[in-house]
């Protein structure tokens, strides 16, 4: 629940994206937070969404939603290119913001979002929900405990079957591409290993393939990384893959660990650990990573609890994304004008 004696978050939802049912609706129900309002480009779609998911009311526009005095948190699951503009608008209105990743179309826009969050004095967080689940926490524990020894290599792959051709994830003006939608998870997961690798990684290589019929949009991208302590990393993504792969493998001097699905661990909560003592499979629980995330975000908003993610982290991720694009011969995503 939202906590005895604590007011629930009053959440406004931008758009009627399909992901919202999994990423926000179910977690809000599980944790006792209010879904106050929704706005969509098509009011009829917003009304159907509100009726289906128990949202209290519909407002006529995104601008009306971010200005609504009854809303204290704005959730932004819009197309990638609309993250930056509406994050900026919500922060300017004094709202807390939970934004789907990535936080903006490019690093320059992410820096503007960071500055806006600083001016607002509110909580801004990019929704890397995987980080809050026990699967990822366990991987970090295995490194921290020394069971795996010194980090030598890490590799993450996030791949899905191809969305329809009309999907905004294939749109360059809306900041689409495999790296923006999927590879951001691979890069972020490797960045989060910095405490056990001597510091943040640097990009050593990047190559990508363009989507047929979508100039400038990457269908896949492979990035190579190196950590100050000498460990190497591979961050891969593919948005027209045969099947689903959201795995991560961490190799140390004494053993290795692999999570079968670190992005959506509620679908597969296995962590397989291999050391000289043998192999074991740990199950870390199928409670939704999005529910853990909303609990952590609410604790920050209501109680000032610490978070592992903030606007600075979002900028660092976008800087690395931009660098991957440039190294692979692509341009960083253009800013979407609203």
Tab-separated table of C-alpha atoms in Angstrom:
chain	number	residue	atom	x	y	z
A	1	UNK	CA	0.000	0.000	0.000
A	2	UNK	CA	0.997	3.643	-0.220
A	3	UNK	CA	1.850	3.558	3.480
A	4	UNK	CA	-0.123	4.010	6.666
A	5	UNK	CA	-0.605	7.690	7.400
A	6	UNK	CA	0.749	8.766	3.999
A	7	UNK	CA	-1.307	10.311	1.250
A	8	UNK	CA	-1.329	8.345	-2.016
A	9	UNK	CA	0.360	9.858	-5.040
A	10	UNK	CA	-2.074	11.678	-7.330
A	11	UNK	CA	-0.956	10.614	-10.776
A	12	UNK	CA	-1.768	12.055	-14.178
A	13	UNK	CA	-1.071	9.969	-17.281
A	14	UNK	CA	0.060	11.431	-20.593
A	15	UNK	CA	-1.392	9.394	-23.437
A	16	UNK	CA	-3.118	6.043	-23.568
A	17	UNK	CA	-0.111	3.886	-24.393
A	18	UNK	CA	-0.487	0.120	-24.127
A	19	UNK	CA	2.559	-0.143	-21.863
A	20	UNK	CA	0.788	1.915	-19.191
A	21	UNK	CA	-1.400	-0.971	-18.047
A	22	UNK	CA	1.695	-2.952	-17.107
A	23	UNK	CA	4.005	-0.101	-16.156
A	24	UNK	CA	1.637	2.026	-14.056
A	25	UNK	CA	-1.993	0.897	-13.794
A	26	UNK	CA	-1.355	-2.460	-12.123
A	27	UNK	CA	1.413	-1.097	-9.838
A	28	UNK	CA	-0.775	1.833	-8.746
A	29	UNK	CA	-3.584	-0.547	-7.837
A	30	UNK	CA	-1.164	-2.777	-5.939
A	31	UNK	CA	0.327	0.102	-3.962
A	32	UNK	CA	-2.765	2.244	-3.332
A	33	UNK	CA	-1.969	5.306	-5.448
A	34	UNK	CA	-4.597	7.357	-7.296
A	35	UNK	CA	-4.920	7.590	-11.068
A	36	UNK	CA	-6.431	11.061	-11.168
A	37	UNK	CA	-6.546	11.901	-14.875
A	38	UNK	CA	-5.508	10.901	-18.383
A	39	UNK	CA	-5.134	12.896	-21.575
A	40	UNK	CA	-4.661	11.601	-25.123
A	41	UNK	CA	-4.556	13.085	-28.601
A	42	UNK	CA	-7.954	11.474	-29.193
A	43	UNK	CA	-10.410	12.190	-26.387
A	44	UNK	CA	-12.429	9.090	-27.214
A	45	UNK	CA	-9.360	6.949	-26.752
A	46	UNK	CA	-8.674	8.632	-23.414
A	47	UNK	CA	-12.261	8.010	-22.300
A	48	UNK	CA	-12.027	4.325	-23.227
A	49	UNK	CA	-8.688	4.071	-21.391
A	50	UNK	CA	-10.115	5.730	-18.273
A	51	UNK	CA	-13.157	3.458	-18.270
A	52	UNK	CA	-11.063	0.323	-18.720
A	53	UNK	CA	-8.490	1.170	-16.043
A	54	UNK	CA	-10.353	3.112	-13.385
A	55	UNK	CA	-8.799	6.508	-14.063
A	56	UNK	CA	-10.907	9.107	-12.266
A	57	UNK	CA	-11.371	11.570	-15.123
A	58	UNK	CA	-10.318	12.635	-18.608
A	59	UNK	CA	-8.841	16.013	-19.494
A	60	UNK	CA	-8.766	17.555	-22.934
A	61	UNK	CA	-5.035	17.954	-23.576
A	62	UNK	CA	-1.551	17.195	-22.321
A	63	UNK	CA	-1.157	20.863	-21.407
A	64	UNK	CA	-4.308	20.755	-19.294
A	65	UNK	CA	-3.079	17.638	-17.532
A	66	UNK	CA	0.335	19.012	-16.551
A	67	UNK	CA	-1.334	22.183	-15.246
A	68	UNK	CA	-3.991	20.327	-13.222
A	69	UNK	CA	-3.682	21.357	-9.543
A	70	UNK	CA	-5.029	18.016	-8.319
A	71	UNK	CA	-2.131	16.135	-9.920
A	72	UNK	CA	1.231	15.971	-8.184
A	73	UNK	CA	2.936	13.306	-10.357
A	74	UNK	CA	3.002	13.161	-14.157
A	75	UNK	CA	3.758	9.826	-15.811
A	76	UNK	CA	5.118	10.192	-19.343
A	77	UNK	CA	4.955	7.068	-21.559
A	78	UNK	CA	4.615	8.973	-24.852
A	79	UNK	CA	6.709	8.282	-27.957
A	80	UNK	CA	10.427	8.873	-27.335
A	81	UNK	CA	10.495	12.223	-29.080
A	82	UNK	CA	7.748	13.535	-26.804
A	83	UNK	CA	9.512	12.636	-23.567
A	84	UNK	CA	11.681	15.744	-23.481
A	85	UNK	CA	9.061	18.387	-24.342
A	86	UNK	CA	6.438	17.085	-21.919
A	87	UNK	CA	8.946	16.355	-19.172
A	88	UNK	CA	9.982	20.009	-19.452
A	89	UNK	CA	6.349	21.151	-19.378
A	90	UNK	CA	5.488	19.025	-16.347
A	91	UNK	CA	8.558	20.185	-14.417
A	92	UNK	CA	7.790	23.809	-15.277
A	93	UNK	CA	4.346	23.224	-13.759
A	94	UNK	CA	5.975	22.042	-10.525
A	95	UNK	CA	5.108	18.362	-10.899
A	96	UNK	CA	7.100	15.293	-9.949
A	97	UNK	CA	7.845	13.318	-13.111
A	98	UNK	CA	8.225	9.613	-13.783
A	99	UNK	CA	9.334	9.434	-17.409
A	100	UNK	CA	9.684	6.401	-19.590
A	101	UNK	CA	13.176	5.987	-20.894
A	102	UNK	CA	14.984	7.669	-22.434
A	103	UNK	CA	14.308	11.020	-20.776
A	104	UNK	CA	14.804	13.035	-23.978
A	105	UNK	CA	15.739	12.711	-27.641
A	106	UNK	CA	19.415	13.540	-27.142
A	107	UNK	CA	21.896	14.615	-24.485
A	108	UNK	CA	21.386	18.346	-25.020
A	109	UNK	CA	17.659	18.001	-24.383
A	110	UNK	CA	18.297	15.705	-21.402
A	111	UNK	CA	20.485	18.438	-19.918
A	112	UNK	CA	17.584	20.878	-20.294
A	113	UNK	CA	15.339	18.426	-18.436
A	114	UNK	CA	17.946	18.167	-15.678
A	115	UNK	CA	18.094	21.953	-15.360
A	116	UNK	CA	14.295	22.149	-15.253
A	117	UNK	CA	14.170	19.535	-12.497
A	118	UNK	CA	16.695	21.556	-10.516
A	119	UNK	CA	14.601	24.696	-10.862
A	120	UNK	CA	11.406	22.872	-9.944
A	121	UNK	CA	12.842	21.191	-6.866
A	122	UNK	CA	10.638	18.175	-7.593
A	123	UNK	CA	11.510	14.512	-8.146
A	124	UNK	CA	12.449	13.481	-11.668
A	125	UNK	CA	13.177	9.853	-12.492
A	126	UNK	CA	13.735	7.884	-15.661
A	127	UNK	CA	11.814	4.621	-15.503
A	128	UNK	CA	14.594	2.030	-15.531
A	129	UNK	CA	12.345	-0.248	-13.497
A	130	UNK	CA	14.614	-3.304	-13.838
A	131	UNK	CA	17.027	-1.733	-11.347
A	132	UNK	CA	14.549	-2.087	-8.467
A	133	UNK	CA	13.827	-5.797	-8.878
A	134	UNK	CA	15.575	-8.428	-6.713
A	135	UNK	CA	17.053	-10.018	-9.865
A	136	UNK	CA	19.267	-7.008	-10.568
A	137	UNK	CA	19.886	-6.403	-6.874
A	138	UNK	CA	21.093	-10.005	-6.593
A	139	UNK	CA	23.519	-9.606	-9.487
A	140	UNK	CA	25.016	-6.613	-7.711
A	141	UNK	CA	25.164	-8.532	-4.426
A	142	UNK	CA	27.112	-11.334	-6.107
A	143	UNK	CA	29.728	-8.804	-7.197
A	144	UNK	CA	29.763	-6.948	-3.881
A	145	UNK	CA	30.180	-10.155	-1.858
A	146	UNK	CA	33.215	-11.230	-3.847
A	147	UNK	CA	31.675	-14.572	-4.812
A	148	UNK	CA	32.275	-13.855	-8.500
A	149	UNK	CA	35.687	-12.317	-7.870
A	150	UNK	CA	36.834	-9.267	-9.805
A	151	UNK	CA	34.632	-8.171	-12.691
A	152	UNK	CA	36.167	-9.201	-16.015
A	153	UNK	CA	33.343	-8.919	-18.562
A	154	UNK	CA	29.634	-8.122	-18.811
A	155	UNK	CA	27.282	-8.527	-21.724
A	156	UNK	CA	23.651	-7.478	-22.086
A	157	UNK	CA	21.286	-8.173	-24.966
A	158	UNK	CA	17.800	-6.688	-25.340
A	159	UNK	CA	15.979	-7.874	-28.449
A	160	UNK	CA	12.360	-8.180	-29.571
A	161	UNK	CA	10.421	-9.110	-32.685
A	162	UNK	CA	9.829	-6.250	-35.099
A	163	UNK	CA	6.990	-3.822	-34.306
A	164	UNK	CA	4.666	-2.913	-37.207
A	165	UNK	CA	6.066	-0.546	-39.832
A	166	UNK	CA	3.712	2.201	-38.593
A	167	UNK	CA	5.023	1.994	-35.031
A	168	UNK	CA	6.572	5.281	-33.784
A	169	UNK	CA	9.632	3.321	-32.689
A	170	UNK	CA	10.615	3.283	-36.377
A	171	UNK	CA	10.160	7.062	-36.716
A	172	UNK	CA	13.259	9.259	-36.787
A	173	UNK	CA	11.252	12.477	-36.117
A	174	UNK	CA	9.884	10.779	-32.973
A	175	UNK	CA	13.383	9.696	-31.873
A	176	UNK	CA	12.918	6.048	-32.724
A	177	UNK	CA	15.455	3.276	-33.086
A	178	UNK	CA	16.554	0.068	-31.413
A	179	UNK	CA	19.091	1.818	-29.203
A	180	UNK	CA	16.538	4.344	-27.935
A	181	UNK	CA	13.877	1.745	-27.202
A	182	UNK	CA	15.921	-1.295	-26.156
A	183	UNK	CA	19.637	-0.653	-26.086
A	184	UNK	CA	19.243	2.002	-23.418
A	185	UNK	CA	18.583	-0.904	-21.020
A	186	UNK	CA	21.764	-2.712	-22.085
A	187	UNK	CA	23.877	0.414	-21.709
A	188	UNK	CA	22.292	1.374	-18.402
A	189	UNK	CA	22.715	-2.087	-16.902
A	190	UNK	CA	26.426	-2.037	-17.739
A	191	UNK	CA	26.802	1.527	-16.438
A	192	UNK	CA	25.366	0.362	-13.107
A	193	UNK	CA	28.334	-2.008	-12.684
A	194	UNK	CA	30.719	0.938	-12.223
A	195	UNK	CA	31.121	0.452	-8.422
A	196	UNK	CA	32.742	-2.939	-9.062
A	197	UNK	CA	34.699	-1.916	-12.153
A	198	UNK	CA	36.772	1.035	-11.038
A	199	UNK	CA	34.368	3.618	-12.405
A	200	UNK	CA	32.151	4.421	-15.366
A	201	UNK	CA	32.746	2.675	-18.694
A	202	UNK	CA	33.928	4.357	-21.875
A	203	UNK	CA	32.752	3.509	-25.358
A	204	UNK	CA	35.304	1.593	-27.441
A	205	UNK	CA	33.244	0.534	-30.462
A	206	UNK	CA	29.780	0.801	-31.962
A	207	UNK	CA	28.223	-0.578	-35.104
A	208	UNK	CA	24.613	-0.618	-36.245
A	209	UNK	CA	22.284	-1.587	-39.056
A	210	UNK	CA	19.705	0.722	-40.601
A	211	UNK	CA	16.064	-0.291	-40.836
A	212	UNK	CA	14.962	-0.767	-44.440
A	213	UNK	CA	12.561	1.993	-45.389
A	214	UNK	CA	13.429	4.102	-42.324
A	215	UNK	CA	16.512	6.207	-43.128
A	216	UNK	CA	18.577	7.099	-40.089
A	217	UNK	CA	16.779	4.621	-37.809
A	218	UNK	CA	18.787	1.742	-36.348
A	219	UNK	CA	17.296	-1.754	-36.442
A	220	UNK	CA	20.137	-3.102	-34.302
A	221	UNK	CA	23.230	-1.788	-32.560
A	222	UNK	CA	26.197	-3.409	-30.821
A	223	UNK	CA	28.389	-1.326	-28.510
A	224	UNK	CA	31.701	-2.267	-26.903
A	225	UNK	CA	32.694	-0.762	-23.561
A	226	UNK	CA	35.740	-0.747	-21.303
A	227	UNK	CA	35.856	-0.005	-17.568
A	228	UNK	CA	38.743	1.739	-15.764
A	229	UNK	CA	39.544	-1.487	-13.893
A	230	UNK	CA	40.113	-3.336	-17.166
A	231	UNK	CA	36.793	-5.167	-17.482
A	232	UNK	CA	35.078	-5.128	-20.855
A	233	UNK	CA	31.428	-4.891	-21.773
A	234	UNK	CA	29.102	-5.631	-24.671
A	235	UNK	CA	25.754	-3.823	-24.928
A	236	UNK	CA	23.575	-5.108	-27.752
A	237	UNK	CA	20.055	-4.497	-28.982
A	238	UNK	CA	17.885	-5.640	-31.877
A	239	UNK	CA	14.353	-4.512	-32.756
A	240	UNK	CA	13.655	-7.076	-35.497
A	241	UNK	CA	14.854	-10.227	-33.781
A	242	UNK	CA	13.642	-13.785	-34.014
A	243	UNK	CA	12.091	-14.105	-30.581
A	244	UNK	CA	12.824	-12.380	-27.293
A	245	UNK	CA	16.178	-11.987	-25.538
A	246	UNK	CA	16.610	-9.720	-22.506
A	247	UNK	CA	19.544	-11.405	-20.821
A	248	UNK	CA	22.617	-10.219	-18.995
A	249	UNK	CA	25.771	-12.159	-18.143
A	250	UNK	CA	28.400	-11.040	-15.652
A	251	UNK	CA	31.792	-12.772	-15.653
A	252	UNK	CA	34.245	-12.470	-12.780
A	253	UNK	CA	37.601	-13.973	-11.925
A	254	UNK	CA	35.945	-16.635	-9.739
A	255	UNK	CA	32.678	-17.298	-11.523
A	256	UNK	CA	29.798	-15.895	-13.509
A	257	UNK	CA	26.102	-15.134	-13.187
A	258	UNK	CA	23.388	-14.852	-15.814
A	259	UNK	CA	19.900	-13.417	-15.549
A	260	UNK	CA	17.537	-14.867	-18.124
A	261	UNK	CA	15.395	-11.714	-18.375
A	262	UNK	CA	16.743	-8.757	-16.427
A	263	UNK	CA	14.420	-6.246	-18.138
A	264	UNK	CA	11.176	-8.069	-17.331
A	265	UNK	CA	12.177	-10.408	-14.498
A	266	UNK	CA	8.534	-10.987	-13.599
A	267	UNK	CA	8.434	-13.163	-16.731
A	268	UNK	CA	11.555	-15.142	-15.818
A	269	UNK	CA	13.149	-14.592	-12.408
A	270	UNK	CA	16.099	-16.957	-12.782
A	271	UNK	CA	19.665	-16.065	-11.925
A	272	UNK	CA	22.104	-18.878	-12.745
A	273	UNK	CA	25.386	-18.752	-10.802
A	274	UNK	CA	28.434	-20.778	-11.837
A	275	UNK	CA	31.585	-20.985	-9.696
A	276	UNK	CA	34.222	-23.603	-8.897
A	277	UNK	CA	31.786	-24.961	-6.301
A	278	UNK	CA	29.230	-25.782	-8.997
A	279	UNK	CA	26.121	-24.340	-10.603
A	280	UNK	CA	22.905	-23.216	-8.944
A	281	UNK	CA	19.733	-21.478	-10.054
A	282	UNK	CA	18.184	-18.847	-7.829
A	283	UNK	CA	14.608	-17.638	-8.217
A	284	UNK	CA	14.155	-14.038	-7.124
A	285	UNK	CA	10.390	-13.631	-7.404
A	286	UNK	CA	7.845	-12.706	-10.053
A	287	UNK	CA	6.464	-9.561	-8.436
A	288	UNK	CA	6.530	-6.842	-11.080
A	289	UNK	CA	9.625	-4.683	-11.434
A	290	UNK	CA	7.247	-1.801	-12.141
A	291	UNK	CA	5.628	-2.246	-8.731
A	292	UNK	CA	9.014	-2.108	-7.007
A	293	UNK	CA	9.766	1.021	-9.032
A	294	UNK	CA	6.564	2.842	-8.085
A	295	UNK	CA	7.132	2.026	-4.415
A	296	UNK	CA	10.636	3.482	-4.575
A	297	UNK	CA	9.470	6.576	-6.452
A	298	UNK	CA	6.656	7.186	-3.954
A	299	UNK	CA	9.064	6.789	-1.025
A	300	UNK	CA	11.250	9.479	-2.568
A	301	UNK	CA	8.333	11.856	-3.182
A	302	UNK	CA	6.640	11.355	0.185
A	303	UNK	CA	9.541	10.564	2.532
A	304	UNK	CA	12.673	11.847	0.798
A	305	UNK	CA	14.100	8.338	0.524
A	306	UNK	CA	17.145	7.942	-1.701
A	307	UNK	CA	16.902	6.754	-5.309
A	308	UNK	CA	19.582	5.211	-7.533
A	309	UNK	CA	18.251	7.241	-10.498
A	310	UNK	CA	17.993	10.984	-11.022
A	311	UNK	CA	18.269	13.615	-13.748
A	312	UNK	CA	22.083	13.459	-13.669
A	313	UNK	CA	21.953	9.739	-14.405
A	314	UNK	CA	19.546	10.375	-17.279
A	315	UNK	CA	21.965	12.844	-18.868
A	316	UNK	CA	24.877	10.404	-18.568
A	317	UNK	CA	22.844	7.685	-20.282
A	318	UNK	CA	21.867	10.010	-23.123
A	319	UNK	CA	25.482	11.105	-23.587
A	320	UNK	CA	26.450	7.472	-24.032
A	321	UNK	CA	23.542	6.849	-26.435
A	322	UNK	CA	24.575	9.838	-28.553
A	323	UNK	CA	28.176	8.606	-28.570
A	324	UNK	CA	27.047	5.145	-29.732
A	325	UNK	CA	25.101	6.668	-32.609
A	326	UNK	CA	27.995	8.851	-33.738
A	327	UNK	CA	30.531	6.014	-33.528
A	328	UNK	CA	28.209	3.791	-35.597
A	329	UNK	CA	27.792	6.439	-38.302
A	330	UNK	CA	24.317	7.607	-37.295
A	331	UNK	CA	23.201	10.993	-36.024
A	332	UNK	CA	21.831	11.413	-32.489
A	333	UNK	CA	18.054	11.605	-32.506
A	334	UNK	CA	16.667	15.002	-33.514
A	335	UNK	CA	14.641	17.019	-31.072
A	336	UNK	CA	10.883	16.783	-31.593
A	337	UNK	CA	9.185	20.150	-31.802
A	338	UNK	CA	5.795	20.407	-30.077
